[in-house]
Coordinates of C-alpha atoms in Angstrom, one line a residue:
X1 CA 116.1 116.4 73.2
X2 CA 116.1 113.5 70.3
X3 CA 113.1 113.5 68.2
X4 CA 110.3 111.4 69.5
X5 CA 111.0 111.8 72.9
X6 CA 109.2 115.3 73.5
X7 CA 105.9 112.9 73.9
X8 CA 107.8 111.6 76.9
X9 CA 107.7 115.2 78.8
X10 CA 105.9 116.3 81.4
X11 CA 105.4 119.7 83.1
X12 CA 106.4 119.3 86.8
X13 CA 104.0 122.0 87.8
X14 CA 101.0 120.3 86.0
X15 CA 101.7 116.4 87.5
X16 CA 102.2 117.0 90.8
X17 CA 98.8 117.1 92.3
X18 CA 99.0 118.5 96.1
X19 CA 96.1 117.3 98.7
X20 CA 95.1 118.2 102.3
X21 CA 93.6 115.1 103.5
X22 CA 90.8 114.7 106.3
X23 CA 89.2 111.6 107.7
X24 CA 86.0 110.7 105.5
X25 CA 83.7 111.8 108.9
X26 CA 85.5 115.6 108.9
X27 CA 85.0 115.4 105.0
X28 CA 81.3 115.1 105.0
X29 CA 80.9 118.2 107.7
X30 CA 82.4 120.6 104.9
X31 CA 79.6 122.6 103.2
X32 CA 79.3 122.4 99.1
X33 CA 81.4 125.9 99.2
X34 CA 84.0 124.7 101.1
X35 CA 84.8 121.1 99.0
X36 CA 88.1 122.8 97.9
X37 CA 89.6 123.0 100.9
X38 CA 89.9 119.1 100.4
X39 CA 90.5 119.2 96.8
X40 CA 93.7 118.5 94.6
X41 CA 96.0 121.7 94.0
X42 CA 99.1 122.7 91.8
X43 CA 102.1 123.9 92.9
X44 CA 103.2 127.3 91.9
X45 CA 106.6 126.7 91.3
X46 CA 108.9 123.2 91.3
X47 CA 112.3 124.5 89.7
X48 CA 114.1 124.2 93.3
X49 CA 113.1 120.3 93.0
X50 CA 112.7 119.4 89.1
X51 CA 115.0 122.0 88.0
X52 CA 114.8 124.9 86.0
X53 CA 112.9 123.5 83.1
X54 CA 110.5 122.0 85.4
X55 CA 110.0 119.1 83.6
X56 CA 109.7 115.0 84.5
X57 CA 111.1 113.4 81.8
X58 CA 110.1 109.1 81.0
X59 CA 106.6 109.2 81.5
X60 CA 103.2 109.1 79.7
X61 CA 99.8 110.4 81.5
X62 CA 102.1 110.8 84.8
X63 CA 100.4 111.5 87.9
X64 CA 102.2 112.6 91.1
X65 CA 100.2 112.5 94.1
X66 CA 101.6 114.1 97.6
X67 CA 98.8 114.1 99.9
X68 CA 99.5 115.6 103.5
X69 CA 96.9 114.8 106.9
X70 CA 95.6 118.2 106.9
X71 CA 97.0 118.9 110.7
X72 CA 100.1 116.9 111.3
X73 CA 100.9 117.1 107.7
X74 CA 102.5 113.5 107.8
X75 CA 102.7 112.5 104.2
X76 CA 101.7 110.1 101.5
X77 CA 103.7 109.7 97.5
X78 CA 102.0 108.0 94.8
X79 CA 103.1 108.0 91.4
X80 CA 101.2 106.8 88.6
X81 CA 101.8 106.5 85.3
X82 CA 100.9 104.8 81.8
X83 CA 103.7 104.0 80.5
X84 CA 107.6 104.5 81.9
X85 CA 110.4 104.8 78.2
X86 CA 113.1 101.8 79.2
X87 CA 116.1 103.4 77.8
X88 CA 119.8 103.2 79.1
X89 CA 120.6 106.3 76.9
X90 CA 118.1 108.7 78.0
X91 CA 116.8 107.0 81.5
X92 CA 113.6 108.4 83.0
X93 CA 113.8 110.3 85.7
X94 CA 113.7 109.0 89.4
X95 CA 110.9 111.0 90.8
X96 CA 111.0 109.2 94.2
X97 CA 114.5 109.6 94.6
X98 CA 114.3 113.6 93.1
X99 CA 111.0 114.2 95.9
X100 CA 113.2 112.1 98.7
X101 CA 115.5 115.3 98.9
X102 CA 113.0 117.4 100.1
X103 CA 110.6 115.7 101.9
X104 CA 110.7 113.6 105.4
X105 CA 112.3 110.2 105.2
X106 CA 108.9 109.1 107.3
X107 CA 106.6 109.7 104.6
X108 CA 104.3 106.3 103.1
X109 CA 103.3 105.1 99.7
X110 CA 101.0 102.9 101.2
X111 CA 97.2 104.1 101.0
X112 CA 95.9 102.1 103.8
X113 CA 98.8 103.5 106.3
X114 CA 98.1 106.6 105.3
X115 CA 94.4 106.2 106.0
X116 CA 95.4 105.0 109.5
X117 CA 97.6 108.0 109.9
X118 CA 95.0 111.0 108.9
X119 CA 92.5 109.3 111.0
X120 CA 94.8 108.7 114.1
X121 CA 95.8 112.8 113.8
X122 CA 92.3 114.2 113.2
X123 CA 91.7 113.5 117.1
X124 CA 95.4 113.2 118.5
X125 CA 97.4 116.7 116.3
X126 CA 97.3 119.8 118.4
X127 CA 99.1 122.9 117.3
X128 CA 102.6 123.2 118.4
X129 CA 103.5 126.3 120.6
X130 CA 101.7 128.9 122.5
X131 CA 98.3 130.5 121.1
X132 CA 98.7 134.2 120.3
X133 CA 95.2 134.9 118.6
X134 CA 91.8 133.3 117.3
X135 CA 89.3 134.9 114.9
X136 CA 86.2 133.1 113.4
X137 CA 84.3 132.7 110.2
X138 CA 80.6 131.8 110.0
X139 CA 80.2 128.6 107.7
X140 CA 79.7 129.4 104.5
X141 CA 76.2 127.3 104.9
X142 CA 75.4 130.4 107.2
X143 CA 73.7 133.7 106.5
X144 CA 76.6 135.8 107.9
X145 CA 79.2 136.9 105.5
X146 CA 82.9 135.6 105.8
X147 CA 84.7 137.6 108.1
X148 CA 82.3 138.9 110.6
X149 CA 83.5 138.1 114.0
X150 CA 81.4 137.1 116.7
X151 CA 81.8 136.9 120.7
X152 CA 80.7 133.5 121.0
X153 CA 84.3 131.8 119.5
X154 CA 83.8 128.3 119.6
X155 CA 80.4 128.1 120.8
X156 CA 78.4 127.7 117.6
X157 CA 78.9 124.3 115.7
X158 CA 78.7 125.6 112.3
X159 CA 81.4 128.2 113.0
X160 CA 85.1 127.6 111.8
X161 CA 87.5 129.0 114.5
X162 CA 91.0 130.2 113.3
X163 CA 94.3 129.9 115.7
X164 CA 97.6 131.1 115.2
X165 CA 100.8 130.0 116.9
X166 CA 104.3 131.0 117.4
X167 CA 107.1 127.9 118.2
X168 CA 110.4 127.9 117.7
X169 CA 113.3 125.2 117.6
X170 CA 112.7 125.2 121.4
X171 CA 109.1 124.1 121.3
X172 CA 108.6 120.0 121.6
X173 CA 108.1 118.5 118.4
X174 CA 108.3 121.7 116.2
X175 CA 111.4 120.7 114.6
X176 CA 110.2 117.3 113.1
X177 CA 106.7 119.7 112.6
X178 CA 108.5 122.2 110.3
X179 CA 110.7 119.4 108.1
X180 CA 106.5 118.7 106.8
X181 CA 105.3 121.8 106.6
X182 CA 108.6 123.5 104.8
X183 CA 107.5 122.1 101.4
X184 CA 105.0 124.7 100.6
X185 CA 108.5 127.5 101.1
X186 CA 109.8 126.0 97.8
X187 CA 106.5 125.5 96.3
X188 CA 104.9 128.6 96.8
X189 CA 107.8 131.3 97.1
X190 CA 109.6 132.3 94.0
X191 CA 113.1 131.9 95.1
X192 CA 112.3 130.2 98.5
X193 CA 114.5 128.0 100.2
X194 CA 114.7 126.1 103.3
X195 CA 115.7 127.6 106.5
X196 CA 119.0 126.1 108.7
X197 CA 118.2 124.6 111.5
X198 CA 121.0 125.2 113.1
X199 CA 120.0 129.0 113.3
X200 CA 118.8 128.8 116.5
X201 CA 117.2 131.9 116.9
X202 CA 114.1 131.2 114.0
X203 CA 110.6 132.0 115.0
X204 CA 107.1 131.1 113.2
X205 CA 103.8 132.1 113.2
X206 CA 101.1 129.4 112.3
X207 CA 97.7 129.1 111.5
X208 CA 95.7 126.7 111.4
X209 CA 91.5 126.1 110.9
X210 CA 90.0 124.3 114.0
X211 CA 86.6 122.4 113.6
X212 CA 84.6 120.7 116.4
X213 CA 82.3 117.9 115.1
X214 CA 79.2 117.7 116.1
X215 CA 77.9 116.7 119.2
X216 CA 80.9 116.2 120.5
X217 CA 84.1 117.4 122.7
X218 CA 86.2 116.6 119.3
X219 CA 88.1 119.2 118.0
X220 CA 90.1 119.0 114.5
X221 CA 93.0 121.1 113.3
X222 CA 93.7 121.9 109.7
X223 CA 96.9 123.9 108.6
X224 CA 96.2 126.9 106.8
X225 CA 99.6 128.5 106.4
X226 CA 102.7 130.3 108.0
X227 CA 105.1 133.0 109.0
X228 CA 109.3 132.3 109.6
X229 CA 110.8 135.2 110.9
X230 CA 114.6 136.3 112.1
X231 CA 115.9 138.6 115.0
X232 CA 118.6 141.0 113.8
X233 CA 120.6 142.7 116.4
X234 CA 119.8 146.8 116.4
X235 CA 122.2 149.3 118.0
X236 CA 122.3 149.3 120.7
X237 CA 120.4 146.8 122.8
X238 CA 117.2 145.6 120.6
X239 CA 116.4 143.8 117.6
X240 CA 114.8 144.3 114.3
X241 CA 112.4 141.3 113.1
X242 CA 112.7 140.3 109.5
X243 CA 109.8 138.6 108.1
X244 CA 111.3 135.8 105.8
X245 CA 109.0 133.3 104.5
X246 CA 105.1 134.2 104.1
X247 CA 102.5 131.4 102.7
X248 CA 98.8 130.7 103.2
X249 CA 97.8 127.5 101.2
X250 CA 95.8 127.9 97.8
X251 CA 92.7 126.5 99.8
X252 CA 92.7 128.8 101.7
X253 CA 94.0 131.9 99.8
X254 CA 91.7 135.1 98.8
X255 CA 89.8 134.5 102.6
X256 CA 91.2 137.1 104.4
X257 CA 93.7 134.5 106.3
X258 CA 96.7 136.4 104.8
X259 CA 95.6 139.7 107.0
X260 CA 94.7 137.8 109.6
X261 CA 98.0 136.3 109.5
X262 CA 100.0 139.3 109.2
X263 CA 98.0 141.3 111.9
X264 CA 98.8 139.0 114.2
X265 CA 102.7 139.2 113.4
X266 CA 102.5 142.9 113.9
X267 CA 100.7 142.8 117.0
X268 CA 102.3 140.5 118.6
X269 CA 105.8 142.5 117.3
X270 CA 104.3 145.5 119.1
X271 CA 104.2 143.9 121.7
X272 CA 107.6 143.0 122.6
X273 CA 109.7 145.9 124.1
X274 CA 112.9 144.7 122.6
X275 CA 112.1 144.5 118.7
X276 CA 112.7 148.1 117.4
X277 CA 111.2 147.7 113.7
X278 CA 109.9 144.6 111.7
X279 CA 111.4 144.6 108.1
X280 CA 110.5 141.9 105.2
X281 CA 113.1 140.2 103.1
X282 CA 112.2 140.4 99.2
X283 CA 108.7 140.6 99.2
X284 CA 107.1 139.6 96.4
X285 CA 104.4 142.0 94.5
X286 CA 101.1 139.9 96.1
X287 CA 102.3 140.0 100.0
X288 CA 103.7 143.9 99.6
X289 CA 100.1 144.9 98.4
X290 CA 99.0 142.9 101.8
X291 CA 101.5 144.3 103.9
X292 CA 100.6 147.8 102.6
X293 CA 96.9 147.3 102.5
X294 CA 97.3 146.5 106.7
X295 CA 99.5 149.1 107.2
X296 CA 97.6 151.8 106.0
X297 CA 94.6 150.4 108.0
X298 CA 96.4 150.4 111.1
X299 CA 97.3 153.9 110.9
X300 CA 93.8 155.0 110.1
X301 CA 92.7 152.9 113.2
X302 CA 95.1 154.4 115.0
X303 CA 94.1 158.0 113.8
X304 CA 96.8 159.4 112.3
X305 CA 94.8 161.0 109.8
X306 CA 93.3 163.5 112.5
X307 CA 97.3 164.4 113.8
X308 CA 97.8 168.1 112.3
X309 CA 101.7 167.2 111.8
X310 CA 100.4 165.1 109.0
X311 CA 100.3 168.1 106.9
X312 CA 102.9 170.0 108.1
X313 CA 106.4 170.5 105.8
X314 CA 105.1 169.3 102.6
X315 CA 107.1 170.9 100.4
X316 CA 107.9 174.0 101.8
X317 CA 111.4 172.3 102.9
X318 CA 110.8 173.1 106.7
X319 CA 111.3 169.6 108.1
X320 CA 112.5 169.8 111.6
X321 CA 109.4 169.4 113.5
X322 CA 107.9 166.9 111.2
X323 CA 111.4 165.2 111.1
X324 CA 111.2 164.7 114.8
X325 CA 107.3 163.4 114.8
X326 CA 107.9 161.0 112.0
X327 CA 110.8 160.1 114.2
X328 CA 108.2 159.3 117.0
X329 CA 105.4 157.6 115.0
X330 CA 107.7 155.4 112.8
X331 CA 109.6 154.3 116.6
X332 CA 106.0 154.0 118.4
X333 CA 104.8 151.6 116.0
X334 CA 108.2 149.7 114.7
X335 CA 107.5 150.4 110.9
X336 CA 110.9 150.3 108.6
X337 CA 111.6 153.7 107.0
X338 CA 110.9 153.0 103.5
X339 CA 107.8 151.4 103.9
X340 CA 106.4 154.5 106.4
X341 CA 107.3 156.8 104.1
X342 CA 105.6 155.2 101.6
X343 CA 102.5 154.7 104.3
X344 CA 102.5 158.5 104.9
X345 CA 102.7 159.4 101.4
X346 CA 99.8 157.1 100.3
X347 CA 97.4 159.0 103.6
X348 CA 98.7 162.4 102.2
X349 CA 97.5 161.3 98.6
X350 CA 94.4 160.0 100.0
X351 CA 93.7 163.5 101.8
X352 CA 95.1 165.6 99.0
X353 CA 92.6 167.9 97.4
X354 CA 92.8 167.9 93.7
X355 CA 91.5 170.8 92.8
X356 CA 94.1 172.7 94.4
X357 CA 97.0 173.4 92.6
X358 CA 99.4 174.2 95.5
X359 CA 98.5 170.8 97.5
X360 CA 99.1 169.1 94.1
X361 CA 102.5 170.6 94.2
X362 CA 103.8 170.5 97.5
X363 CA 102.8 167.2 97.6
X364 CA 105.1 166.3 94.4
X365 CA 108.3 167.7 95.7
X366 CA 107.3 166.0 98.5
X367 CA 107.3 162.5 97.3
X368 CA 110.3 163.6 94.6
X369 CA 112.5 164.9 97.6
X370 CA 112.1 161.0 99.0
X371 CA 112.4 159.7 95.4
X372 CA 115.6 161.6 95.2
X373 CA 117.3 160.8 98.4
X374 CA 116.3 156.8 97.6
X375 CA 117.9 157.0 94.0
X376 CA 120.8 158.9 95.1
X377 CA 123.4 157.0 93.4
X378 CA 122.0 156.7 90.0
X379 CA 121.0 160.0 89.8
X380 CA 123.9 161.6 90.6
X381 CA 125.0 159.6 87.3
X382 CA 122.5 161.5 85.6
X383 CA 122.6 165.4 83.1
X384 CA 120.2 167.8 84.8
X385 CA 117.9 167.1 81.9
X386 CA 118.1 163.4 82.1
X387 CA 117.5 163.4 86.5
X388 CA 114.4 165.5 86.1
X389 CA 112.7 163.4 83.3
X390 CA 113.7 160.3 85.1
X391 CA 112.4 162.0 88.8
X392 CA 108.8 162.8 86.9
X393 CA 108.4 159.4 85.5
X394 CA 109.2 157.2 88.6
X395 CA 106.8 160.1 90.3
X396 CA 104.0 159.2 87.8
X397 CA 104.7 155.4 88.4
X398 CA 104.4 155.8 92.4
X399 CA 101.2 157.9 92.6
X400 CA 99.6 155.4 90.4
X401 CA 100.4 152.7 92.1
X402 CA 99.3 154.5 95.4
X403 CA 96.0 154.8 94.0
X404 CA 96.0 151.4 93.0
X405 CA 96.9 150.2 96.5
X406 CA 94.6 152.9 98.2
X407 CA 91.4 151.4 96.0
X408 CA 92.1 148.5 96.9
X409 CA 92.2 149.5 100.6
X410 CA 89.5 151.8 101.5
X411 CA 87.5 151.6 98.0

């Protein structure tokens, strides 16, 4: 870059200023602790749009504003600046043209439109697809503490009712929907990218916040986040669901929606006879600690903790009966092999006693035996000397991690 011109910079993550937009009468219902859910928020990541440097170059105090109507998430761009540089050897960037790439050509840059818009979708948007699930939250100007549930979903007017979805291309009107709403894969995801819609066999999960106003029949619907997920063919006549994309909107993030999210992708994954296991593609380190704090709850729920074949063939080497029940508890409940191994070794950890030196034992082979079978490759590679310090080093790592995740879990 020529001297002078770093004054001209601008950090792509820091000026574009992301905004879920309700009419000014849904606005005003929104208790004190719940203003951010209409506030301005950052994107996480913009190097799939401004590239890697993520930088906006040719602009002082610039201001990027993409607001979306907090259901339909039809759109509005405003760009503001102080000053653009007016040079023909180092041109400012075209930030309309860079954003037009990625977003729907049916976006406005007109405030009043987009006013007209938010309003006329507050009453009219209605999720796309069929209902799978509903949980509620008391309002945070109410005693009860975020999360409880309640049977009276959607009869109290300071409640906040939560629906989830699942559409695919099929469903009316999802198409156009998921051109808005695919923004936040690329903004949120490290290493996301759009999905091809000529894939025909994508599904989503959605979620959105519903509000009634008062003293009324009106109902509002606010997007809260989303689930894209692919059918494999399995041998010999089923399929194995790969979670792809995973996002709940910063608003709405560290609320228990992410759970809520994911429990309702699992269920509803039980629940169809020809999925045999779901699998995730590349998690990142936030959504696996999510994924295993679920998981683990799930099994408890489901009591695997009182099965005696729990305990049976740690580290002793005799396998073949708890072979053949892992066999039957990872088919019954559709869990990938890695990750129920790793489920089952965090329970054992969580059950292990230790002040007893031969638990402590077994239970290491036992989790070096996997560790070994996993790392195969490179450790075949490996002196005698060298496999074993490795082995006892990725052991420590693991368990510590376990404990991390089992804290986290059950406290």
């Amino acid at each position: 870059m020529a001297e002078g011109l770093e004054e001209w910079i601008n950090d792509s993550n820091e000026v574009l200023n992301l905004q879920l937009v309700r009419t000014p009468l849904d606005t005003d219902l929104l208790q004190r602790q719940e203003e951010q859910l209409v506030e301005e928020f950052n994107p996480t990541f913009t190097y799939p749009i401004f590239g890697d440097s993520e930088k906006v170059f040719g602009y002082k105090d610039l201001d990027i504003k993409l607001r979306f109507a907090s259901g339909s998430l039809r759109q509005y761009l405003e760009i503001k600046y102080n000053e653009k540089l007016s040079s023909e050897t180092t041109p400012a960037d075209d930030i309309e043209a860079t954003l037009y790439k990625f977003i729907p050509p049916d976006y406005t840059k007109s405030g009043v439109e987009f006013k007209l818009r938010v309003a006329e979708d507050a009453e009219k948007f209605k999720p796309l697809g069929e209902k799978l699930d509903s949980y509620i939250q008391p309002s945070l100007k109410g005693k009860g503490k975020r999360g409880d549930r309640t049977t009276e979903l959607g009869n109290k007017e300071d409640a906040v009712l939560f629906e989830i979805y699942k559409a695919n291309w099929n469903t009316p009107g999802f198409r156009e929907y998921h051109r808005r709403m695919q923004l936040f894969i690329l903004l949120f995801i490290e290493g996301g990218s759009y999905v091809h819609e000529d894939e025909d066999a994508w599904e989503f999960i959605t979620l959105y916040e519903r509000r009634q106003r008062p003293e009324t029949g009106v109902y509002t619907h606010h997007f809260v986040g989303y689930i894209s997920v692919y059918p494999f063919w399995c041998y010999p006549d089923r399929v194995r669901l790969r979670l792809s994309q995973f996002v709940v909107l910063p608003p709405y993030q560290h609320q228990g929606h992410g759970s809520k999210l994911y429990s309702a992708l699992f269920q509803h994954m039980l629940a169809r006879p020809e999925v045999a296991e779901l699998t995730v593609e590349d998690p990142a380190e936030a959504f696996e600690d999510l994924r295993d704090r679920n998981d683990l709850r799930f099994l408890v729920k489901e009591g695997i903790l009182d099965n005696p074949m729990l305990l049976v063939g740690i580290g002793d080497g005799k396998r073949d009966s708890r072979n053949e029940w892992e066999r039957s508890i990872r088919k019954k409940y559709k869990i990938a092999q890695r990750q129920f191994d790793r489920l089952l070794e965090m329970l054992l950890l969580r059950q292990l006693n230790n002040k007893d030196p031969a638990q402590i034992k077994a239970y290491r082979l036992h989790v070096k035996a996997r560790l070994y079978r996993f790392n195969y490759e490179m450790l075949c590679q490996m002196t005698p000397g060298e496999r074993k310090e490795a082995l006892a080093k990725t052991y420590q790592s693991v368990v510590e991690d376990y404990e991390r995740i089992l804290d986290m879990t059950f406290g």
